Short mmCIF file of C-alpha atoms and ligand atoms in Angstrom, two decimals:
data_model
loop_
_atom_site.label_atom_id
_atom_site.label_comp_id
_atom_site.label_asym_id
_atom_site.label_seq_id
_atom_site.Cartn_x
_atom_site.Cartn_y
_atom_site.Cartn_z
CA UNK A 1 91.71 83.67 110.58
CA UNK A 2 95.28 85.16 111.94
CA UNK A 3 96.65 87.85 109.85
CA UNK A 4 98.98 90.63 111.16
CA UNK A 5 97.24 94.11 110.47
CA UNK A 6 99.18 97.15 109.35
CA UNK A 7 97.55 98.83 112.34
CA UNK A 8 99.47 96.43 114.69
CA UNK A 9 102.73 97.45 112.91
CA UNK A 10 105.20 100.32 113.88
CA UNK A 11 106.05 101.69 110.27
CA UNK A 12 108.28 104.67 111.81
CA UNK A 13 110.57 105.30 109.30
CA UNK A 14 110.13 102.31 107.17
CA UNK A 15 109.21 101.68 104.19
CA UNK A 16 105.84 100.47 103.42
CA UNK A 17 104.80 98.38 100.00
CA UNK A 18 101.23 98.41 99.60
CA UNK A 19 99.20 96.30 97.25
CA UNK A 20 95.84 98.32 96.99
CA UNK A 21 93.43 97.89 93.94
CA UNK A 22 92.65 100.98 92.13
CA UNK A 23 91.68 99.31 89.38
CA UNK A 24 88.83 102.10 88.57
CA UNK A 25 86.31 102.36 85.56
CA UNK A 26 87.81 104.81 82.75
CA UNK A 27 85.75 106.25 80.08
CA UNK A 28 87.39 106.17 75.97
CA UNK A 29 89.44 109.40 77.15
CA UNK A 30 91.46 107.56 80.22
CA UNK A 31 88.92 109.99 82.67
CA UNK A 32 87.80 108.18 85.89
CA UNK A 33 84.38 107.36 85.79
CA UNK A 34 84.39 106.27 89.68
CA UNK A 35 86.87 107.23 92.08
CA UNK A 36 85.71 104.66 94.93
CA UNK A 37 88.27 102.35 94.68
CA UNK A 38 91.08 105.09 94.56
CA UNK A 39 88.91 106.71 97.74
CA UNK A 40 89.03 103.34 99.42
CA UNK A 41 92.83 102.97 99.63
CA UNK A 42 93.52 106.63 101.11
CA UNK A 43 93.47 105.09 104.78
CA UNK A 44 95.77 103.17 104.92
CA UNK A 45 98.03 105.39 102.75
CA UNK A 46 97.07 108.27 104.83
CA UNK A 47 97.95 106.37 108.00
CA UNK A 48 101.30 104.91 107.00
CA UNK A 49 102.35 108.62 106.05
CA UNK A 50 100.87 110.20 109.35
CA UNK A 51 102.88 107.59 111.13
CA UNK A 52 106.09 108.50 109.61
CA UNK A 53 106.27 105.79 106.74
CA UNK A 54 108.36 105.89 103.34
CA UNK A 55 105.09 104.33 101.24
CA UNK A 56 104.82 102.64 97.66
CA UNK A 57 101.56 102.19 96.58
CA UNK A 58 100.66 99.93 93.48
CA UNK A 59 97.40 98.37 91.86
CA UNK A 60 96.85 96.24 88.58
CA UNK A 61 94.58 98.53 85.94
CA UNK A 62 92.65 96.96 82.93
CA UNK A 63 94.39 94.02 81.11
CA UNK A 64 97.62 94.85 79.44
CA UNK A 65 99.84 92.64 78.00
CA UNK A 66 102.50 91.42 80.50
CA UNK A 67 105.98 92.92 80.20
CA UNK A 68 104.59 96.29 77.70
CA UNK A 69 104.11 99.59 79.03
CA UNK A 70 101.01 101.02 77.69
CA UNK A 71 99.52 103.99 78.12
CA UNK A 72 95.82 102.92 78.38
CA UNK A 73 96.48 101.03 81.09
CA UNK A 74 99.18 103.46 83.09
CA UNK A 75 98.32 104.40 86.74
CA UNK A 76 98.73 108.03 85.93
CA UNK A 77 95.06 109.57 85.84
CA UNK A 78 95.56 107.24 89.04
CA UNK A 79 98.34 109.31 90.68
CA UNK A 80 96.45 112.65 89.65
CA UNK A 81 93.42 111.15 91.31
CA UNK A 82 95.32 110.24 94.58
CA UNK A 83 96.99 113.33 95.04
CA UNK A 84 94.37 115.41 94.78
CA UNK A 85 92.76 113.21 97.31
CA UNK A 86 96.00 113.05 99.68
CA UNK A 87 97.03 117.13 99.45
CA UNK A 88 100.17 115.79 98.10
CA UNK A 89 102.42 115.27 95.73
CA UNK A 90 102.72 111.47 94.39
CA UNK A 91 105.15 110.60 91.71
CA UNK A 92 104.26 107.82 89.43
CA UNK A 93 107.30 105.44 89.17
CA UNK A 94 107.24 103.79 85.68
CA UNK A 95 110.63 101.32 86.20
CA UNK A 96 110.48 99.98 89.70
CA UNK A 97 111.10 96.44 90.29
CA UNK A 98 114.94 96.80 90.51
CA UNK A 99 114.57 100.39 92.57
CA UNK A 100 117.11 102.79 91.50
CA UNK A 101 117.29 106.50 92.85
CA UNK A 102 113.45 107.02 93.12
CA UNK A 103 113.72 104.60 95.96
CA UNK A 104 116.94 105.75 97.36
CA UNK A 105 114.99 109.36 97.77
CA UNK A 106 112.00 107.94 99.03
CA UNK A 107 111.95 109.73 102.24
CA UNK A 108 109.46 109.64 105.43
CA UNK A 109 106.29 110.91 105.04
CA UNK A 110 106.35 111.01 101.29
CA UNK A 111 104.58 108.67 99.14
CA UNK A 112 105.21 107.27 95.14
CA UNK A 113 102.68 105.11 93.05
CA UNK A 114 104.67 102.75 91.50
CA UNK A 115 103.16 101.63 87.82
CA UNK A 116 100.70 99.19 86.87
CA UNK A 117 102.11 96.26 88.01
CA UNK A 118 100.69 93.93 85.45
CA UNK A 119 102.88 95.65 83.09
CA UNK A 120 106.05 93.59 85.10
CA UNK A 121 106.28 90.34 83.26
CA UNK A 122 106.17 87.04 85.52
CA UNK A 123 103.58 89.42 87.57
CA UNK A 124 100.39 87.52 87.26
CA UNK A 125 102.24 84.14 87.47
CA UNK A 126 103.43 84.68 90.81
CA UNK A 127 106.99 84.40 89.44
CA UNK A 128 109.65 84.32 92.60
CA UNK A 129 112.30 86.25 91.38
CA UNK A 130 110.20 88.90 90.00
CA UNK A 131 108.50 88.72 93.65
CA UNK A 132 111.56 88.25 95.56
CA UNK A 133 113.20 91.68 94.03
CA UNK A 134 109.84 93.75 94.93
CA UNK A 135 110.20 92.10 98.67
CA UNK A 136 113.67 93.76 98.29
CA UNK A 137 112.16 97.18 98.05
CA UNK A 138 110.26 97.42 101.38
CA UNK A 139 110.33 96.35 104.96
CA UNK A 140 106.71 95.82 105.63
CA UNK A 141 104.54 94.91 102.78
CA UNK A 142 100.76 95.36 103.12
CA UNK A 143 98.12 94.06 101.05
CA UNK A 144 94.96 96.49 100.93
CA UNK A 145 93.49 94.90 98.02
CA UNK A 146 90.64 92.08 98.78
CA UNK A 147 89.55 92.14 95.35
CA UNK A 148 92.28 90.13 94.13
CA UNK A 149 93.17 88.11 97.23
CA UNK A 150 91.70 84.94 95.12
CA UNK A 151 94.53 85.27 92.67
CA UNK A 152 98.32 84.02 93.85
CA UNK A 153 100.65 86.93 92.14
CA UNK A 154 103.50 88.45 92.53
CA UNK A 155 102.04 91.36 94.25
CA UNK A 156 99.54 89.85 96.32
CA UNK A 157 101.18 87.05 96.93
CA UNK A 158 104.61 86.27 96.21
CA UNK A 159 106.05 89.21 97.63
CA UNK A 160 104.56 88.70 100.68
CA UNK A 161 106.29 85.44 101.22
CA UNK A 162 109.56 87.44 101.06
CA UNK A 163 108.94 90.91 102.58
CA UNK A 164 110.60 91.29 106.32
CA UNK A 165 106.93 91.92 107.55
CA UNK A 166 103.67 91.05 105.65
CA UNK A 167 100.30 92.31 106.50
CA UNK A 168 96.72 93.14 106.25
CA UNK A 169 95.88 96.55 105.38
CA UNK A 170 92.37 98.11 107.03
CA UNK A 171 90.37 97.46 103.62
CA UNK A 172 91.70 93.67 103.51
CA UNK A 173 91.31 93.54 107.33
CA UNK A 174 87.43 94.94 107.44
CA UNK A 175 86.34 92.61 104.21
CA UNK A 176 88.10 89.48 106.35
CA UNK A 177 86.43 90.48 109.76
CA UNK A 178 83.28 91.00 107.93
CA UNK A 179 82.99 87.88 106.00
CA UNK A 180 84.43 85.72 109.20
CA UNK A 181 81.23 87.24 111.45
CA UNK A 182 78.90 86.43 108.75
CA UNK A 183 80.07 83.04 108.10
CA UNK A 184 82.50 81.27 110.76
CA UNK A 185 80.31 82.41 114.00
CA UNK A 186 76.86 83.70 112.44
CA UNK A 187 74.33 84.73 114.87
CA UNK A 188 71.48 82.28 113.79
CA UNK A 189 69.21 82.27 111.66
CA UNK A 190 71.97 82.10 109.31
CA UNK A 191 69.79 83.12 105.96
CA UNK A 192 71.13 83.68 102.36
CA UNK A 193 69.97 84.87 99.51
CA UNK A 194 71.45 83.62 95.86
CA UNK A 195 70.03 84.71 92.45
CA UNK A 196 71.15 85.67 89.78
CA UNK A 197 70.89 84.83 86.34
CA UNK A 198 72.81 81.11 86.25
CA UNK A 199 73.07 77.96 88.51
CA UNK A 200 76.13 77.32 86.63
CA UNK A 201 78.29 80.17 87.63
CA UNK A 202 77.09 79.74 91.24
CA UNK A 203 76.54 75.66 91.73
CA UNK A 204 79.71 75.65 94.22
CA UNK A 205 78.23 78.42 95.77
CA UNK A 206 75.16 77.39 96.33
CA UNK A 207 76.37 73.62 97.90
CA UNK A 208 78.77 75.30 100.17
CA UNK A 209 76.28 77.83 101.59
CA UNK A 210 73.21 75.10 101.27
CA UNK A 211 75.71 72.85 104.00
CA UNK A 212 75.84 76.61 106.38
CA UNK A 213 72.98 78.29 106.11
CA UNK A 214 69.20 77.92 108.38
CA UNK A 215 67.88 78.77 105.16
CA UNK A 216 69.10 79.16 101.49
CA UNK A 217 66.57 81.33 99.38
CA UNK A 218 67.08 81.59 95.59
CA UNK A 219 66.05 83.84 93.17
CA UNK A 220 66.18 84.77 89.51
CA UNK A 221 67.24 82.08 86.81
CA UNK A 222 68.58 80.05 89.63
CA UNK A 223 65.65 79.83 91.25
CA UNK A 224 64.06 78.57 87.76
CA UNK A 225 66.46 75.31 87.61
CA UNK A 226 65.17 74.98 91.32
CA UNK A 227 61.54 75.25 90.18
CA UNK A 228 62.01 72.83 88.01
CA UNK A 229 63.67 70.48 90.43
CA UNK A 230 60.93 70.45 92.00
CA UNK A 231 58.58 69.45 89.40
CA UNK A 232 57.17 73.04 88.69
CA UNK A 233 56.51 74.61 85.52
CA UNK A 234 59.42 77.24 83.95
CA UNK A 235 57.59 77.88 80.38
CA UNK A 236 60.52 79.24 78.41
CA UNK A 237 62.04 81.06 81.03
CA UNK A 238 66.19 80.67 81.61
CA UNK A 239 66.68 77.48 83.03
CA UNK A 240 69.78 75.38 82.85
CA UNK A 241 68.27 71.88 81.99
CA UNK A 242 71.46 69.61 82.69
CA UNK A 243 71.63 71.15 85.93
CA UNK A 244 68.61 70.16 87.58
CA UNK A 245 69.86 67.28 88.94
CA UNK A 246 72.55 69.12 91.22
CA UNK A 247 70.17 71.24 92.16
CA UNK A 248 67.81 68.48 92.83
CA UNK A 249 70.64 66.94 95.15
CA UNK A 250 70.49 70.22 97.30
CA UNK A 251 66.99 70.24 97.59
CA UNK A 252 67.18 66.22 98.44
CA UNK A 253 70.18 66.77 101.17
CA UNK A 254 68.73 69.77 103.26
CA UNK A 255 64.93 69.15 102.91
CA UNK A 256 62.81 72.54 103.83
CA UNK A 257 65.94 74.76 103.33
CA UNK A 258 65.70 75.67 99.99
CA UNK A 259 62.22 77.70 99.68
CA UNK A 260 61.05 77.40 96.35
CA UNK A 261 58.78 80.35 94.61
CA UNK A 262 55.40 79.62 94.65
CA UNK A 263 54.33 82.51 92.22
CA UNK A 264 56.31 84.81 89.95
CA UNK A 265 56.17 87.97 87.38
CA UNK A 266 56.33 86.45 84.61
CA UNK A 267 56.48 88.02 80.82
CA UNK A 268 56.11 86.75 76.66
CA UNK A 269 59.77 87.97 76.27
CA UNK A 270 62.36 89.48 77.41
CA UNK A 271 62.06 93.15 77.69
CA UNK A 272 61.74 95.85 79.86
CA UNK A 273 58.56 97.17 77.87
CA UNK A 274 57.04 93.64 78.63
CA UNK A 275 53.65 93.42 80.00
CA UNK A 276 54.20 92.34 83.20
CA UNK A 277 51.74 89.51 84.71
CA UNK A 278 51.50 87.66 87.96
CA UNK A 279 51.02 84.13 88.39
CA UNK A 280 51.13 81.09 90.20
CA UNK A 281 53.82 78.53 89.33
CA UNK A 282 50.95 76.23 88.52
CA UNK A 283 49.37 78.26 86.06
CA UNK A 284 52.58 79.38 83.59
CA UNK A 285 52.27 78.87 80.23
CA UNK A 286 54.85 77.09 78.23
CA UNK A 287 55.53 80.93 76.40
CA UNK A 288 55.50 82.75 79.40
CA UNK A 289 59.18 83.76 80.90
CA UNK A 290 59.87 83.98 84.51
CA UNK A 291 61.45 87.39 85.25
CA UNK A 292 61.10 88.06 89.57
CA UNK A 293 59.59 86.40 92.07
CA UNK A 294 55.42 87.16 92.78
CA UNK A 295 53.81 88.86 95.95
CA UNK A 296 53.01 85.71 97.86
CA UNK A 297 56.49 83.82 97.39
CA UNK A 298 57.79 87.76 98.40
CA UNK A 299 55.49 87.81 101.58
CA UNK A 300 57.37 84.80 102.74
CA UNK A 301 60.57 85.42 102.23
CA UNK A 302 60.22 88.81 104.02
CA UNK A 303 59.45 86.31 107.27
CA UNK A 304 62.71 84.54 107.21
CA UNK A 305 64.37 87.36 106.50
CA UNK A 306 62.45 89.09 109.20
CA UNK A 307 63.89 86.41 111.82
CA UNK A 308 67.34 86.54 110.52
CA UNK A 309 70.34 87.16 112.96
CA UNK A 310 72.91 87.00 110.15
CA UNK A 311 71.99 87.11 105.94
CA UNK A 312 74.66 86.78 103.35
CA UNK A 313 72.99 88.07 99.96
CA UNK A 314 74.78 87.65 96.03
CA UNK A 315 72.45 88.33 93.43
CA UNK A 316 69.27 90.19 92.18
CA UNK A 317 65.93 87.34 92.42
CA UNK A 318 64.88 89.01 89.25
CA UNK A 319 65.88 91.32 86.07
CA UNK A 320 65.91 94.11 88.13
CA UNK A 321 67.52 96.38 85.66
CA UNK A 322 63.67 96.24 84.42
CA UNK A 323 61.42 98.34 86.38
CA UNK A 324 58.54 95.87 85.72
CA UNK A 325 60.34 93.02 86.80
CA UNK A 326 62.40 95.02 90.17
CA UNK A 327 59.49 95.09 92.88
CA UNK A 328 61.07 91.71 93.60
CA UNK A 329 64.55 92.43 94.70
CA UNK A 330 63.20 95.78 95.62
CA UNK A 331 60.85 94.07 98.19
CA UNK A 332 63.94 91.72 99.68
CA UNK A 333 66.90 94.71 99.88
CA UNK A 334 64.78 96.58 101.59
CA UNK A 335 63.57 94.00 103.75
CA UNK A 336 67.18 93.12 104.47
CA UNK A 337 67.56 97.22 105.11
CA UNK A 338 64.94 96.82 107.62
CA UNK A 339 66.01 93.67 109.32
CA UNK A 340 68.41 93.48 112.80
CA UNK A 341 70.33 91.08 111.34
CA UNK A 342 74.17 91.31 110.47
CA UNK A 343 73.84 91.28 106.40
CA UNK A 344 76.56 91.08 103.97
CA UNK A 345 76.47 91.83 100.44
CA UNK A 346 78.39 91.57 97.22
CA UNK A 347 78.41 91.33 93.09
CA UNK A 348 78.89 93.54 90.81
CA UNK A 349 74.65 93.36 89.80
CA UNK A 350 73.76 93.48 93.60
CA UNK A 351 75.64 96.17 94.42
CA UNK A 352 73.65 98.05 91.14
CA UNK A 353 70.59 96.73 93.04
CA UNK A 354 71.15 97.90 96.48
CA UNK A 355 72.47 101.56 94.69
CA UNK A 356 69.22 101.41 92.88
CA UNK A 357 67.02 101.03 95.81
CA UNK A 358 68.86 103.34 98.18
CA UNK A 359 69.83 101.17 100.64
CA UNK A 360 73.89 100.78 100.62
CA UNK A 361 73.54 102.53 104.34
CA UNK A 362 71.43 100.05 105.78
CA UNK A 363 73.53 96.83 104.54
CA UNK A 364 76.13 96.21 107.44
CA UNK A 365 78.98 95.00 104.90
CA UNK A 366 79.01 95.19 100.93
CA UNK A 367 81.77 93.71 99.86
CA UNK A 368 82.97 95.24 96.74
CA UNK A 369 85.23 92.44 95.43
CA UNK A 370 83.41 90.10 93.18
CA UNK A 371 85.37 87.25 92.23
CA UNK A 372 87.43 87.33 95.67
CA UNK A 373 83.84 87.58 97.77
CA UNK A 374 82.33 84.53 95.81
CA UNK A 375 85.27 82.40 96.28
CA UNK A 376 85.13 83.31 100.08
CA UNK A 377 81.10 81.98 100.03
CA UNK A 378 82.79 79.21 97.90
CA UNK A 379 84.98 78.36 100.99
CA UNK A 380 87.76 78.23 99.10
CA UNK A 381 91.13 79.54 100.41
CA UNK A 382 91.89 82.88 99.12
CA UNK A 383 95.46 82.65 98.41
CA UNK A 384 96.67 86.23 99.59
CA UNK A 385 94.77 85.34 102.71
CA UNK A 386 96.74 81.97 103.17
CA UNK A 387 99.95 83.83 102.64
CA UNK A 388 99.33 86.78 105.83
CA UNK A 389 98.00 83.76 107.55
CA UNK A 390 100.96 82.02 107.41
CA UNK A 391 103.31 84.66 107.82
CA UNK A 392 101.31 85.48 110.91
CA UNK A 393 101.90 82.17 113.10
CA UNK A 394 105.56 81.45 111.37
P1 ADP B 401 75.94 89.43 90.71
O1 ADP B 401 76.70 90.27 89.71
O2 ADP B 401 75.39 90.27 91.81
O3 ADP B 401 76.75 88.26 91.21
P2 ADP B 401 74.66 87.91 88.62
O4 ADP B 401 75.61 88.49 87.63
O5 ADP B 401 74.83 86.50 88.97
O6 ADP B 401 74.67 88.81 89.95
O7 ADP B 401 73.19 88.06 88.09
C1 ADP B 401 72.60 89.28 87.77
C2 ADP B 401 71.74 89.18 86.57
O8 ADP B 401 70.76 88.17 86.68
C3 ADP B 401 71.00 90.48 86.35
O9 ADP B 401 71.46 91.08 85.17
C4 ADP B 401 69.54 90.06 86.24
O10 ADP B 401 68.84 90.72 85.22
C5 ADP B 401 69.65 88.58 85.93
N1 ADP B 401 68.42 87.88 86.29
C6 ADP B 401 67.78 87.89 87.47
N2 ADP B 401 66.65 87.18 87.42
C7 ADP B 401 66.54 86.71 86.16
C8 ADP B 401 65.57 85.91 85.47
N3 ADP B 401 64.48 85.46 86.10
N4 ADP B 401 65.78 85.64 84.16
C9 ADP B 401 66.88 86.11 83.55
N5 ADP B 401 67.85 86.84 84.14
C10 ADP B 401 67.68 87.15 85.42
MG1 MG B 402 77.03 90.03 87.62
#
């Protein structure tokens, strides 16, 4: 993977587009809840001014309706946010695609958060002339923003076709270097680790990493369609029934990759006042309700992850959220903490997991985009990738 990166780029007196994602959590007053995001972007921002750069920042927030300014979903608490953070002053532009004096007085060194771009109709269609007139605005466009590199739109896309220079901002360009160590030259063992609650929403997933990895370990109510593929008992635990066969076909293509649980915590319903009771797969009940993984299937998969020279990991092995039902995912994050290996992480539930446990410092890379960081274990092509790709060897 060839992209150019803004770091590579003299931005001297030019001006800078870039596509960051401070799309941040707002509680029912419009007051940031999390600031990470908007912390995240500062970098690059902060570099492209330090260097002498006229800069336009902009980001989707929340859903509005294309074309309609609204103001739950305007950038401003954004702006607030980021100046505090910067020591400067950064006007929110709320008209921008056709430029107009704000641009003709955006001078070196200062910097302008231009609004919500989903409120631009044509935006999340990747329309060209809508992206073609933002190209117009800049003279090196970077993208900063993996979260959304697996969606082709005007902003993270489009434009980039267009603008006189396109590339990588250091977010985009840490995620990429990140995800390329882990999975196009792993040090081996290659291990990974999917759970999660279901098969369904990870089947690609799973077959694409099954095909990579030295060893594919599943957990949570994947692991259950798994168990089951294998002829062990579930009870009424959540299993998706029409999926065994797929994940009978893994099993049946990479024999001894796939570890199945040999004992779990299992519960009579789903709660996190539930007794709690350990058993062997052999022994569950047709009421009882698989909710993590048991000691002796744990004490195993510590040993692979033990020997692991790279581990990719997406999704808690059990309802973690429970404190009956954590020790599970507990046991492997920290065993991952503890390992030499080169780990990765991402999803929105696993990141709640690792922050739970205490062990975000001892992961090598979490990747904070969801969507964008399953596609990328999907090996798909993440279109905003493809684009600063191509741009890079025309
Ligand atoms: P991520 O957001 O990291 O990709 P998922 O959304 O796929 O992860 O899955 C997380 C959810 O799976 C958690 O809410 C967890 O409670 C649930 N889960 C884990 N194990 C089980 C299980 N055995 N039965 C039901 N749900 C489970
Ligand atoms: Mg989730």
């Amino acid at each position: 993977m060839k992209v150019l990166r803004l770091s590579e780029i003299d931005v001297r007196g030019k001006r800078v587009f870039i596509r960051a994602d401070l799309n941040v959590p707002q509680d029912d007053s419009g007051a940031i809840t999390d600031d990470t995001r908007i912390r995240a972007s500062v970098p690059a921002i902060r570099d492209c001014l330090a260097r002498g750069a006229a800069v336009m920042v902009t980001s989707h927030l929340g859903r509005p309706k294309e074309g309609e300014w609204s103001a739950a979903d305007s950038l401003a608490p954004v702006a607030r946010r980021l100046s505090e953070l910067l020591g400067a002053p950064v006007p929110l532009v709320k008209d921008w695609v056709d430029g107009g004096p704000w641009h003709a007085a955006l001078a070196p060194g200062q910097v302008v958060l231009l609004e919500n771009c989903r409120f631009n109709k044509g935006e999340k269609k990747d329309d060209e002339a809508l992206a073609r007139k933002m190209a117009q605005l800049c003279d090196v466009y970077c993208n900063d923003a993996f979260a959304t590199a697996h969606r082709a739109e005007a902003t993270t896309h489009g434009i980039a076709k267009h603008a006189p220079i396109a590339c990588a901002g250091p977010l985009l360009a840490g995620e990429l270097d990140a995800l390329g160590k882990a999975l196009a030259h792993p040090a081996r063992p290659l291990v990974a680790i999917v759970g999660g609650s279901k098969v369904s929403t990870k089947l690609t997933v799973l077959k694409t990493l099954a095909e990579k990895v030295d060893a594919l370990i599943v957990g949570g109510g994947i692991a259950n369609t798994f168990i089951l593929a294998a002829h062990g008992h579930v009870g009424k635990s959540l299993v998706e029934a029409d999926l065994v066969g797929e994940a009978q076909a893994i099993l049946d293509a990479w024999p001894g990759k796939v570890p199945i649980p040999v004992d779990v915590v299992c519960a009579k319903q789903f709660s996190a006042t539930a007794a709690p009771t350990q058993k062997a797969i052999e022994n569950l009940e047709p009421d009882d309700m698989i909710l993590d993984i048991g000691a002796t299937t744990v004490a195993a998969l510590k040993t692979v992850i033990a020997k692991a020279g790279t581990i990719v990991w997406n999704g808690p092995v059990g309802v973690f959220e429970f404190d009956a039902f954590a020790a599970g995912t507990r046991a492997l994050a920290e065993a991952i903490a503890a390992s030499h290996a080169f780990s990765i992480a991402g999803g929105g539930d696993t990141i709640a997991a690792i922050n739970k446990f205490g062990i975000a410092d001892r992961i090598s890379y979490i990747s904070t985009a969801g969507g964008a960081f399953l596609e990328f274990l999907e090996g798909k092509t993440l279109p905003a990738v493809a684009i600063l790709e191509a741009r890079a060897t025309a």
